[in-house]
Short mmCIF file of C-alpha atoms in Angstrom, two decimals:
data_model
loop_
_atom_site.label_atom_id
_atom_site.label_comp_id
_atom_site.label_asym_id
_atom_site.label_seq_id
_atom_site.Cartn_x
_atom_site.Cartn_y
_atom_site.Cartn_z
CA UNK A 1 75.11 130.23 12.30
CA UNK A 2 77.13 132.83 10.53
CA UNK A 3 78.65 129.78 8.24
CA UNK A 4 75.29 129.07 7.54
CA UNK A 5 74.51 132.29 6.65
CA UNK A 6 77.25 132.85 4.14
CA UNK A 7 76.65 129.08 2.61
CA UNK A 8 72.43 130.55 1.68
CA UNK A 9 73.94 133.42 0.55
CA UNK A 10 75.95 131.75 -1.63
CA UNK A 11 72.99 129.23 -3.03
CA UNK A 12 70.93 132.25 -3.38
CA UNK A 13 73.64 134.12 -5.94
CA UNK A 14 74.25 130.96 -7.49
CA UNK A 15 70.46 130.89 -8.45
CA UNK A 16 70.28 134.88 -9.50
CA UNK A 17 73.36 135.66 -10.59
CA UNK A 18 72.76 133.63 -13.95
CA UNK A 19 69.28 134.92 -14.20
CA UNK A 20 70.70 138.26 -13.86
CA UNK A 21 73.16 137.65 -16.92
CA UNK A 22 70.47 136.11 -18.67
CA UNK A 23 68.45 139.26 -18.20
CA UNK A 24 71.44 141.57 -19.12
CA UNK A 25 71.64 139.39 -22.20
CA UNK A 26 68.40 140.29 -23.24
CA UNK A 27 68.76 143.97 -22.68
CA UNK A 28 71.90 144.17 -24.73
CA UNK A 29 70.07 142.10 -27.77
CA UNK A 30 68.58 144.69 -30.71
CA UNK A 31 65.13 144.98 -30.39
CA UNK A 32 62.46 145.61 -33.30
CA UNK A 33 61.15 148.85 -33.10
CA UNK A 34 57.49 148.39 -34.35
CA UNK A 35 57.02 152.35 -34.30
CA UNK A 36 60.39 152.61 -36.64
CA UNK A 37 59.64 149.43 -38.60
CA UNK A 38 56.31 150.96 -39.62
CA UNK A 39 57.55 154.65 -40.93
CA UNK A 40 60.82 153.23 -42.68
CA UNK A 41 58.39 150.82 -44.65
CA UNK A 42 56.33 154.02 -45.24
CA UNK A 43 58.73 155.96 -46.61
CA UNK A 44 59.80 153.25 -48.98
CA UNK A 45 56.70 153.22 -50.37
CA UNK A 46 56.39 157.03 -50.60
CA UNK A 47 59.80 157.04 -52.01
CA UNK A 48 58.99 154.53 -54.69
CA UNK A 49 55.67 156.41 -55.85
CA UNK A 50 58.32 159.41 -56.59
CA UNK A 51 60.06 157.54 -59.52
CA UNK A 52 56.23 155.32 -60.41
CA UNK A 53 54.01 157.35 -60.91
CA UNK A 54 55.11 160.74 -59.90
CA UNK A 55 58.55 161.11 -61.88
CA UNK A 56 57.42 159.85 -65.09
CA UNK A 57 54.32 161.83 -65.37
CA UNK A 58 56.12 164.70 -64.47
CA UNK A 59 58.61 164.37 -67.14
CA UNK A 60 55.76 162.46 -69.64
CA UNK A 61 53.65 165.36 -69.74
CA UNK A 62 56.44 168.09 -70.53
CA UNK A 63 57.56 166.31 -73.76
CA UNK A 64 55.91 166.32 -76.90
CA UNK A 65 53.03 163.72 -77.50
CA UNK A 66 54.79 161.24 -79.45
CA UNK A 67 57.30 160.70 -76.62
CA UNK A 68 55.43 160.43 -73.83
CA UNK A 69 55.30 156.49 -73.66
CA UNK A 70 59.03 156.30 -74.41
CA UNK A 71 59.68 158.91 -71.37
CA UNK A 72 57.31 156.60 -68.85
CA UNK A 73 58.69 153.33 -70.60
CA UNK A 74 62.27 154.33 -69.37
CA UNK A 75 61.40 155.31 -65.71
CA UNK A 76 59.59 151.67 -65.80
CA UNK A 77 62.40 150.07 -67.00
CA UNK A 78 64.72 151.99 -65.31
CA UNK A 79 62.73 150.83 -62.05
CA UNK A 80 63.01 147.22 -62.79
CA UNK A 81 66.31 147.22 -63.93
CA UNK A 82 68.39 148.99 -60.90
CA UNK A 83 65.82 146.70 -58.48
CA UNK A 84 67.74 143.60 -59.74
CA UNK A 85 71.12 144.96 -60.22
CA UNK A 86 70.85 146.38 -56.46
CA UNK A 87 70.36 143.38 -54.97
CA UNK A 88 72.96 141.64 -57.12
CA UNK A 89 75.70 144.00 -56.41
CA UNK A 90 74.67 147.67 -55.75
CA UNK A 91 73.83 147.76 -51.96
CA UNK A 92 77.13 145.53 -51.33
CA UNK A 93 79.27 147.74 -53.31
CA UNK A 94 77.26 151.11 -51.61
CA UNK A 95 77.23 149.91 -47.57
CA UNK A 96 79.41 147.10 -47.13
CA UNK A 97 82.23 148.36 -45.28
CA UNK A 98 85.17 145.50 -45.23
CA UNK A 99 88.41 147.10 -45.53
CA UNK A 100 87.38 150.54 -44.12
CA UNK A 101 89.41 152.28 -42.01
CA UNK A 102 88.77 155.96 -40.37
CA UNK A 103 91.07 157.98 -42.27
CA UNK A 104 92.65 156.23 -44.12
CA UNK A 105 92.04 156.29 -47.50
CA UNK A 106 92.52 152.84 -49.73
CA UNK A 107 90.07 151.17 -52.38
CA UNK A 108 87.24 150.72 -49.97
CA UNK A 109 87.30 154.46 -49.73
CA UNK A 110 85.48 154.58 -52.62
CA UNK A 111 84.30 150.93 -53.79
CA UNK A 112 82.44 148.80 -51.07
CA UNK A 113 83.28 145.31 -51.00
CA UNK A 114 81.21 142.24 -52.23
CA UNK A 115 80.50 140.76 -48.84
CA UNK A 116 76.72 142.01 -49.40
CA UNK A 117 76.43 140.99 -52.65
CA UNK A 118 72.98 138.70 -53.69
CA UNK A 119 72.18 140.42 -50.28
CA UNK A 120 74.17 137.37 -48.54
CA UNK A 121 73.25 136.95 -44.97
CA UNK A 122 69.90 139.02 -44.85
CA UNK A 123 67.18 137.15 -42.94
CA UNK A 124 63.77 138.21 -41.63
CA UNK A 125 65.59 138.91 -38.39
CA UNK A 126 68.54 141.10 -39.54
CA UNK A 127 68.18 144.36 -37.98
CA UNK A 128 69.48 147.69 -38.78
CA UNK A 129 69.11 151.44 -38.16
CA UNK A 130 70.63 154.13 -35.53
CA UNK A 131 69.68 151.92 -33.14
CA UNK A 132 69.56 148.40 -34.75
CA UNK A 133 65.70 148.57 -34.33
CA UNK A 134 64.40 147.81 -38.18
CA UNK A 135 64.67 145.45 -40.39
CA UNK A 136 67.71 145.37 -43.03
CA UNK A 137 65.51 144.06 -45.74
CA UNK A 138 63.18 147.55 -45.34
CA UNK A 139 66.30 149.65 -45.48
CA UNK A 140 67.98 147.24 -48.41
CA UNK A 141 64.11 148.48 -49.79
CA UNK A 142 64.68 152.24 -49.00
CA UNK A 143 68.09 152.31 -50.33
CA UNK A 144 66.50 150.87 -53.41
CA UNK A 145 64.28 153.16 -53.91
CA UNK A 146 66.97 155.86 -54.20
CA UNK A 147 69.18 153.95 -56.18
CA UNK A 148 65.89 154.37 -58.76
CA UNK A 149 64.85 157.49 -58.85
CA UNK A 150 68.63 158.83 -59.56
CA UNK A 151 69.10 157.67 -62.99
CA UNK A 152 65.60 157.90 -63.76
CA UNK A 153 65.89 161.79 -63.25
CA UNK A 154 69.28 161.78 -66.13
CA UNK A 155 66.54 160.69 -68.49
CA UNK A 156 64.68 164.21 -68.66
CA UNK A 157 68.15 165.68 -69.99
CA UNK A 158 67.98 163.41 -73.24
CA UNK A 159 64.33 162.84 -73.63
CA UNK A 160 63.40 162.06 -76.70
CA UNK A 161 66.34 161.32 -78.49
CA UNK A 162 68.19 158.90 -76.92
CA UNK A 163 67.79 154.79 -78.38
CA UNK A 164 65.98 152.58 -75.75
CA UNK A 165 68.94 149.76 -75.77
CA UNK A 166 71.77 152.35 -75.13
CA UNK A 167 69.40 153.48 -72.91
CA UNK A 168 69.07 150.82 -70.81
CA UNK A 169 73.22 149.61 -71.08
CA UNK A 170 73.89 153.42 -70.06
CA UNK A 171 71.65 153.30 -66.96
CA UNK A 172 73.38 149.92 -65.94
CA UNK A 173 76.74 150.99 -66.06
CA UNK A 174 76.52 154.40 -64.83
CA UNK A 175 74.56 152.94 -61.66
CA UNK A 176 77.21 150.82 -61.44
CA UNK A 177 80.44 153.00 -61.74
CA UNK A 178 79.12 156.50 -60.40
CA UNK A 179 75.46 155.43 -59.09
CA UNK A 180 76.66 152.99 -56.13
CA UNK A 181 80.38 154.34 -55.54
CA UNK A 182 79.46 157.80 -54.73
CA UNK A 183 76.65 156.40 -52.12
CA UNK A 184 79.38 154.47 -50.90
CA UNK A 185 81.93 157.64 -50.49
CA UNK A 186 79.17 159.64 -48.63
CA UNK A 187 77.22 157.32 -46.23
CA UNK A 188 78.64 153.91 -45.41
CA UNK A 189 80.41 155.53 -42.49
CA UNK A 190 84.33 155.74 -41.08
CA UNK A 191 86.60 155.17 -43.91
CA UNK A 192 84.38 156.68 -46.61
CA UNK A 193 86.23 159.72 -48.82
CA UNK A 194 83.52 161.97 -48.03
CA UNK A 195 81.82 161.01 -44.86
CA UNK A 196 85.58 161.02 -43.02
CA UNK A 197 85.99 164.96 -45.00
CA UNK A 198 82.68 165.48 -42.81
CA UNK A 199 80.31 166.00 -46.16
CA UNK A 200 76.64 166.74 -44.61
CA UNK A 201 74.15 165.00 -47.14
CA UNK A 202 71.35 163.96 -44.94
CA UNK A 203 69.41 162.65 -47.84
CA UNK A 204 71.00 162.86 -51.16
CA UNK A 205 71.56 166.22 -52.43
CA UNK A 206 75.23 165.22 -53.56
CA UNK A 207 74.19 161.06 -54.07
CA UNK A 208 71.00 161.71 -55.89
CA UNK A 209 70.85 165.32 -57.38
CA UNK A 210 74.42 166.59 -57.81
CA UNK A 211 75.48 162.86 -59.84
CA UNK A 212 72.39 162.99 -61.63
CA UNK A 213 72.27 166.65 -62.54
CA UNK A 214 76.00 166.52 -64.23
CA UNK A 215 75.28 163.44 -65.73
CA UNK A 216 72.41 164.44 -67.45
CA UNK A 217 74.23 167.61 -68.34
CA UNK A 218 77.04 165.28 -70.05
CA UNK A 219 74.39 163.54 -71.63
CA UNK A 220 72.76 165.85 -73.56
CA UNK A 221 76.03 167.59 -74.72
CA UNK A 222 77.16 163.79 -75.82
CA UNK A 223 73.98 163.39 -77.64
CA UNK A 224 73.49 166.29 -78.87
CA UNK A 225 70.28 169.04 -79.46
CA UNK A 226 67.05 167.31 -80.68
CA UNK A 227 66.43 168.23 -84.15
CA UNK A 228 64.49 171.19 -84.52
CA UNK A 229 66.41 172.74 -81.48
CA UNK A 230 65.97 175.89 -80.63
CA UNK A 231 64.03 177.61 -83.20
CA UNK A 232 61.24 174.46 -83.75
CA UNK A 233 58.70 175.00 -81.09
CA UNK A 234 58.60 172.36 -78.30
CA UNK A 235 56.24 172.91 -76.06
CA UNK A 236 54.86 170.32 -73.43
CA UNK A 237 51.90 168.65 -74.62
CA UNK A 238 49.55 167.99 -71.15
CA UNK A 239 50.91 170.36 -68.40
CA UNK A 240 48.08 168.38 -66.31
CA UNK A 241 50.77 165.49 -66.50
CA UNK A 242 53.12 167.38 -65.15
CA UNK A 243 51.17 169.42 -62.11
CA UNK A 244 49.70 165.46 -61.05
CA UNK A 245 53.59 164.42 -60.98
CA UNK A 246 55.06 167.76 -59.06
CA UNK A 247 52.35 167.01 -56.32
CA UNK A 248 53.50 163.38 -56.50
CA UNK A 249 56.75 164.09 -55.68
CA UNK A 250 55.76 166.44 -53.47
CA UNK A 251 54.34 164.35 -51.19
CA UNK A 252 56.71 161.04 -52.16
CA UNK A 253 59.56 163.41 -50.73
CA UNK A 254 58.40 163.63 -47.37
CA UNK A 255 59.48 160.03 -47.28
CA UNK A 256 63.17 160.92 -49.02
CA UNK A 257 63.71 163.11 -46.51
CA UNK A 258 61.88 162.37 -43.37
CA UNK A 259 62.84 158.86 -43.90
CA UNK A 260 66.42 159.22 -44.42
CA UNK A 261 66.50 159.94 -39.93
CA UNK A 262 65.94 156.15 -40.15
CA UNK A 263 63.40 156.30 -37.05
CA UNK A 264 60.67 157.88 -36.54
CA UNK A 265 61.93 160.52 -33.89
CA UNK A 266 62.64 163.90 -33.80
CA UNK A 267 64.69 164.09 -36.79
CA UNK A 268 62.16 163.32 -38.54
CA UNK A 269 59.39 165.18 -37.26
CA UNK A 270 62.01 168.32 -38.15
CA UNK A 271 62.64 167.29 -41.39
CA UNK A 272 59.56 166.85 -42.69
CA UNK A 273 58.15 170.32 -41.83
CA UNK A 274 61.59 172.06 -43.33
CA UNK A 275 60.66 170.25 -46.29
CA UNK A 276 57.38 171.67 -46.49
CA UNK A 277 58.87 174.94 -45.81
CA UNK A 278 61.79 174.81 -48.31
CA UNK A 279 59.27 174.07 -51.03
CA UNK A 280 56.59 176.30 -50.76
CA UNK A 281 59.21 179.03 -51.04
CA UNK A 282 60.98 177.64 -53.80
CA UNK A 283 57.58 177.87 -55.43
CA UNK A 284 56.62 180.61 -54.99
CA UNK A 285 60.34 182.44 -55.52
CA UNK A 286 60.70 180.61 -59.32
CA UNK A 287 56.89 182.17 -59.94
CA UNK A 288 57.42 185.34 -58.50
CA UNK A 289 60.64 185.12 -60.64
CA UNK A 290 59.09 184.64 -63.51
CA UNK A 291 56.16 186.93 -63.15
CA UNK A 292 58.39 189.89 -62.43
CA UNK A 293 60.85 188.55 -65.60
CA UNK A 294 58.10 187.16 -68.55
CA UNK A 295 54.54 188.69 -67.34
CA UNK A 296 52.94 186.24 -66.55
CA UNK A 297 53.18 182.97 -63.98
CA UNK A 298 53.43 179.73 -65.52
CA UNK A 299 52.13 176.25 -64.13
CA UNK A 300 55.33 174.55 -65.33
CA UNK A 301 57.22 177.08 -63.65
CA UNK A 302 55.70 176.78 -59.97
CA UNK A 303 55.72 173.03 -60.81
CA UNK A 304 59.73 173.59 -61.47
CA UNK A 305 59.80 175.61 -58.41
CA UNK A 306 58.48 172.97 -56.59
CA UNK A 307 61.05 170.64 -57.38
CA UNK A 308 63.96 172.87 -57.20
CA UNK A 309 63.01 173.21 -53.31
CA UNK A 310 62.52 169.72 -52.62
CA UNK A 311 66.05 169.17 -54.21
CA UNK A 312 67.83 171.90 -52.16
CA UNK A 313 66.63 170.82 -48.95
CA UNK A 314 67.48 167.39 -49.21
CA UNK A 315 70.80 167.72 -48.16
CA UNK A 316 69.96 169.89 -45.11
CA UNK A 317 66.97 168.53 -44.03
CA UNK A 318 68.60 166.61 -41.25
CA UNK A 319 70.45 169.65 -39.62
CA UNK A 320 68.89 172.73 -40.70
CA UNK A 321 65.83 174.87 -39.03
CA UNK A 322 62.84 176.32 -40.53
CA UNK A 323 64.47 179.93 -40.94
CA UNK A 324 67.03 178.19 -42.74
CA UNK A 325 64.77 176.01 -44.85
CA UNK A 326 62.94 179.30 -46.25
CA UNK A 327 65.60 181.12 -47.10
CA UNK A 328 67.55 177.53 -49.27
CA UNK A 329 63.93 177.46 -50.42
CA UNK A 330 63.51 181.20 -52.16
CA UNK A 331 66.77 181.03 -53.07
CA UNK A 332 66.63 177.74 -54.98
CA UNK A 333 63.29 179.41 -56.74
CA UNK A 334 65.24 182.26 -58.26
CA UNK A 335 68.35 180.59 -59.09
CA UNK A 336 66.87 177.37 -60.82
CA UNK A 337 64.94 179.60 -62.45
CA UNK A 338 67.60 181.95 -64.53
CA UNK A 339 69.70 178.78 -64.56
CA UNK A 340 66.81 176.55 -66.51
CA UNK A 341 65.67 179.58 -68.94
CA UNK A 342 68.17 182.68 -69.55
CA UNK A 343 71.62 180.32 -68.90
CA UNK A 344 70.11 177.72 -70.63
CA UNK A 345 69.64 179.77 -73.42
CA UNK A 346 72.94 181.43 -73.28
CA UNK A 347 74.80 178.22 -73.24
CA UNK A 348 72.72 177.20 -75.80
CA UNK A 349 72.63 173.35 -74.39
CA UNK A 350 69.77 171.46 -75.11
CA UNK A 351 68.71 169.87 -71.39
CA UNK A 352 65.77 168.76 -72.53
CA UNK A 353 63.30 168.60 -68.91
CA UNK A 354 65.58 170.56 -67.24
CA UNK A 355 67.68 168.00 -65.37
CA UNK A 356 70.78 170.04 -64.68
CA UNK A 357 68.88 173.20 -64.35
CA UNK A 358 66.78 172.09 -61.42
CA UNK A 359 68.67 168.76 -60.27
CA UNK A 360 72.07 169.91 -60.78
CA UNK A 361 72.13 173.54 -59.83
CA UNK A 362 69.31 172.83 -57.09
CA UNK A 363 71.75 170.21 -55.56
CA UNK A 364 74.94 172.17 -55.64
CA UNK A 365 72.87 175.15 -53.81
CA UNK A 366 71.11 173.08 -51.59
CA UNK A 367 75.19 171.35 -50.49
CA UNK A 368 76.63 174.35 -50.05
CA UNK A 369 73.95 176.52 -48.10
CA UNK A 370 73.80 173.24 -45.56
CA UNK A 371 77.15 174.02 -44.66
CA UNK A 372 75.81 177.87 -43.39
CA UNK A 373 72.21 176.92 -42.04
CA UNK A 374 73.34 173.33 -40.23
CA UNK A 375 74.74 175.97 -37.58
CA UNK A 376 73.11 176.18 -34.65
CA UNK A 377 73.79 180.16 -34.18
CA UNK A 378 72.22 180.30 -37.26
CA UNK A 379 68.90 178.13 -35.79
CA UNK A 380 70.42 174.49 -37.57
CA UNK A 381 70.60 171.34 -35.53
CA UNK A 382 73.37 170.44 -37.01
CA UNK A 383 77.11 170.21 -35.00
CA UNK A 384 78.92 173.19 -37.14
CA UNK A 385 80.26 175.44 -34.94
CA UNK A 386 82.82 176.84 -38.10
CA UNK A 387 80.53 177.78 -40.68
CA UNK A 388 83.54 178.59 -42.99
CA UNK A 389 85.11 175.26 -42.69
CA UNK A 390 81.86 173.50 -43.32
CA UNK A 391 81.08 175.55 -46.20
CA UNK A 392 84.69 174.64 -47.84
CA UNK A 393 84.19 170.27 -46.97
CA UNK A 394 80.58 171.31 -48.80
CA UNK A 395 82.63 172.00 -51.33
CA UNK A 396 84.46 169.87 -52.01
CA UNK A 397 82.23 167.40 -51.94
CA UNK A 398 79.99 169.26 -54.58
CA UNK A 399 83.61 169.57 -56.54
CA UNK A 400 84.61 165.78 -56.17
CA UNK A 401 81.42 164.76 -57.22
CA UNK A 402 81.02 167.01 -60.08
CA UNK A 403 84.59 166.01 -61.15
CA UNK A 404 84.08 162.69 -60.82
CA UNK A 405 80.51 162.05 -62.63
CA UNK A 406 81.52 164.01 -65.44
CA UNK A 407 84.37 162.75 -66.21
CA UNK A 408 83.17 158.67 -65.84
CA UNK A 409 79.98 159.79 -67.74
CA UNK A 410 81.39 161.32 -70.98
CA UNK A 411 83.56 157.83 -70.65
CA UNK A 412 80.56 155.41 -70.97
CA UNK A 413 79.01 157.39 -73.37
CA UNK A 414 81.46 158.06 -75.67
CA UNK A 415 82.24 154.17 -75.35
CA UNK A 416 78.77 153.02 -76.21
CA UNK A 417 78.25 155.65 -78.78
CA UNK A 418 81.19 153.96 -80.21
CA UNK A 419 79.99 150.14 -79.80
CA UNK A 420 76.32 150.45 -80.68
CA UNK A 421 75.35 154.65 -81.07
CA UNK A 422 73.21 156.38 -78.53
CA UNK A 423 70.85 158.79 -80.43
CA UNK A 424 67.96 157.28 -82.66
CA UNK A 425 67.89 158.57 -86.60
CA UNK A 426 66.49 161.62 -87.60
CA UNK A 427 63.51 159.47 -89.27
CA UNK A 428 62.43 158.13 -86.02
CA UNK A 429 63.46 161.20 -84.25
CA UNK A 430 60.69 162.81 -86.12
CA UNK A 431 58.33 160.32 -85.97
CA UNK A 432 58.26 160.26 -82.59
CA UNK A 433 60.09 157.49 -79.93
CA UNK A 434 56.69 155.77 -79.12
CA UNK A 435 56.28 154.46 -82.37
CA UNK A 436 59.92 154.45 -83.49
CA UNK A 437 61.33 152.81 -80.39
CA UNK A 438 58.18 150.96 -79.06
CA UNK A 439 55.41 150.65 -81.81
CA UNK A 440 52.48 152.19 -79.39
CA UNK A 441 50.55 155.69 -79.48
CA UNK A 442 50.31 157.49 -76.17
CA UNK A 443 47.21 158.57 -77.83
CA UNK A 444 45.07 156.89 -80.29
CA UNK A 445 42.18 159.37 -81.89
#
């Protein structure tokens, strides 16, 4: 009886046991998360509408009218160019992490390898994310997206003087020596320079506004002042332009930011409302600015503000708290401010849209005050319990970076200027880069 027992028994595990393995199989496989699927393709899409429409109508309506279709041309052409060259090489050289080590530092510190390149080995059933729960393609998408909008913001430093074919070589190689290498350093994980120094940049204030804030700054000094520059009187032709793009970006940053938690969770939830936070203040701290300093409020200054908030935040959005997102916010208001008019002027630097005064000095703010508000005795969600330390990594990833764009910038620059010249003639230059550069009228009366 009791053999007969034991010999069921055993016929009973040998039927379960398998289906139990089978079942533990299953459990252990990633799963699609529909919910996370659906907000990352969101935010692509949100992110995307920053660059097309929302950046160049932004930047279109602040230049003069017979340089607004070269200004939108180049965020066009900017958008299909980095598209192709990111899928070539860019997201293998930014995420793909063969020969990375946690601390250790070797060439894959800084240069990803080329096991991603022509996106090799993406299928409809790749998965990635926190969790493995979305697609790769949709983050290969999101990635994209930012890999866009960064050069695209360099051009409002040299608008309007810059040739359309240097133009295009310049965005090319910069996306591919500074563009895709600092991504690299700062999110693809152990063994990156900056993610193993424990750099917070939850959504690109050091990838995205610190690289492209210098290098527009290099720009422009490489270049040189548009003729005319200062006493001629440039003035933005259709403010309109530029109020319809703020509120673009406005709302496409939601998606920059609430997107970069990769899930639709918590993180997100958080980030998106300290957005909302951050830039309101920033708004209203660069008009109050200016009211108390000129007179009178401006609509390209609370359009500026706007954007100097959204750029501060994004590095914090993923750690800090909405005390901490007001107070990056006002203070990116009043410093962008003096930095874009009275420094500006000091310096005497001719930045045409502002690029370092808002992208630049927004970013390097936004960096370093992540490093105090990510604290959670100071209402952050972040893991900083030594609000000194963090502060210093901060910095030296804003230093690094700063360092490191500059220098590589003036390089290609100088080096084209040298091969085929960067800045259009002074005949053209006064005629206007829509007709001089692409043979159309923005407006035909």
């Amino acid at each position: 009886m009791t053999l007969r027992k034991f010999a069921g028994l055993g016929a009973l595990l040998s039927i379960v046991m398998p289906s139990l393995a089978m079942a533990a199989d299953e459990v252990a496989a990633p799963v699609l998360n529909s919910g996370d699927t659906a907000w990352m393709l969101t935010s692509t899409a949100l992110v995307l509408f920053m660059t097309i429409p929302g950046l160049a109508l932004f930047y279109g309506g602040m230049v003069r009218s017979k340089n607004i279709l070269s200004v939108m041309m180049q965020c066009f052409a900017i958008t299909g160019l980095i598209s192709i060259l990111w899928v070539i090489y860019g997201y293998s050289i930014a995420f793909d992490t063969t020969g990375m080590e946690q601390g250790v530092v070797n060439f894959n510190s800084f240069f990803g390898g080329m096991g991603k390149a022509f996106l090799a080995g993406v299928t409809p059933s790749s998965l990635t994310g926190p969790a493995a729960l979305f697609p790769e393609a949709v983050f290969i998408t999101f990635q994209m997206t930012f890999a866009i909008i960064t050069p695209a913001l360099i051009v409002g430093a040299f608008a309007e003087r810059m040739k359309f074919s240097a133009m295009l070589i310049f965005m090319g190689v910069w996306f591919t020596l500074v563009y895709a290498p600092i991504a690299h350093m700062v999110w693809s994980g152990n063994g990156g320079l900056m993610w193993d120094w424990g750099v917070l940049d939850f959504a690109g204030g050091t990838v995205v506004h610190i690289n492209a804030g210098v290098a527009g700054l290099i720009a422009c000094l490489v270049l040189g002042k548009r003729k005319g520059f200062p006493t001629t009187p440039m003035a933005p032709h259709n403010l309109g332009y530029t109020l319809m793009g703020a509120a673009m970006l406005w709302v496409g940053w939601f998606g920059f930011n609430a997107g970069s938690a990769a899930a639709a969770n918590g993180t997100a939830g958080m980030a998106m409302l300290v957005t909302q936070i951050a830039t309101a203040a920033a708004a209203l701290g660069w008009m109050f600015a200016e009211w108390i300093t000129h007179g009178k409020p401006s609509a390209l200054g609370i359009a500026s503000g706007v954007v100097a908030g959204l750029v501060a935040i994004t590095p914090a959005a993923g750690t800090v708290g909405p005390m901490g997102a007001l107070v990056i916010g006002l203070a990116a208001g009043v410093v962008c401010f003096f930095c874009a008019t009275t420094l500006k002027r000091k310096l005497g630097y001719d930045d045409s849209l502002d690029a370092f005064g808002v992208h630049g000095i927004g970013g390097i703010l936004g960096a370093i005050l992540t490093g105090v508000f990510a604290a959670p005795s100071l209402g952050g969600f972040g893991t900083v319990t030594d609000i000194a330390a963090q502060v210093w990594i901060q910095c030296k990833g804003v230093g690094f970076t700063v360092i490191y764009t500059a220098i590589v910038t003036f390089i290609i620059l100088k080096v084209l200027d040298a091969v085929m010249g960067l800045r259009v003639t002074e005949e053209e230059e006064s005629v206007g880069l829509d007709l001089a550069q692409h043979n159309e009228r923005g407006y035909n009366l």
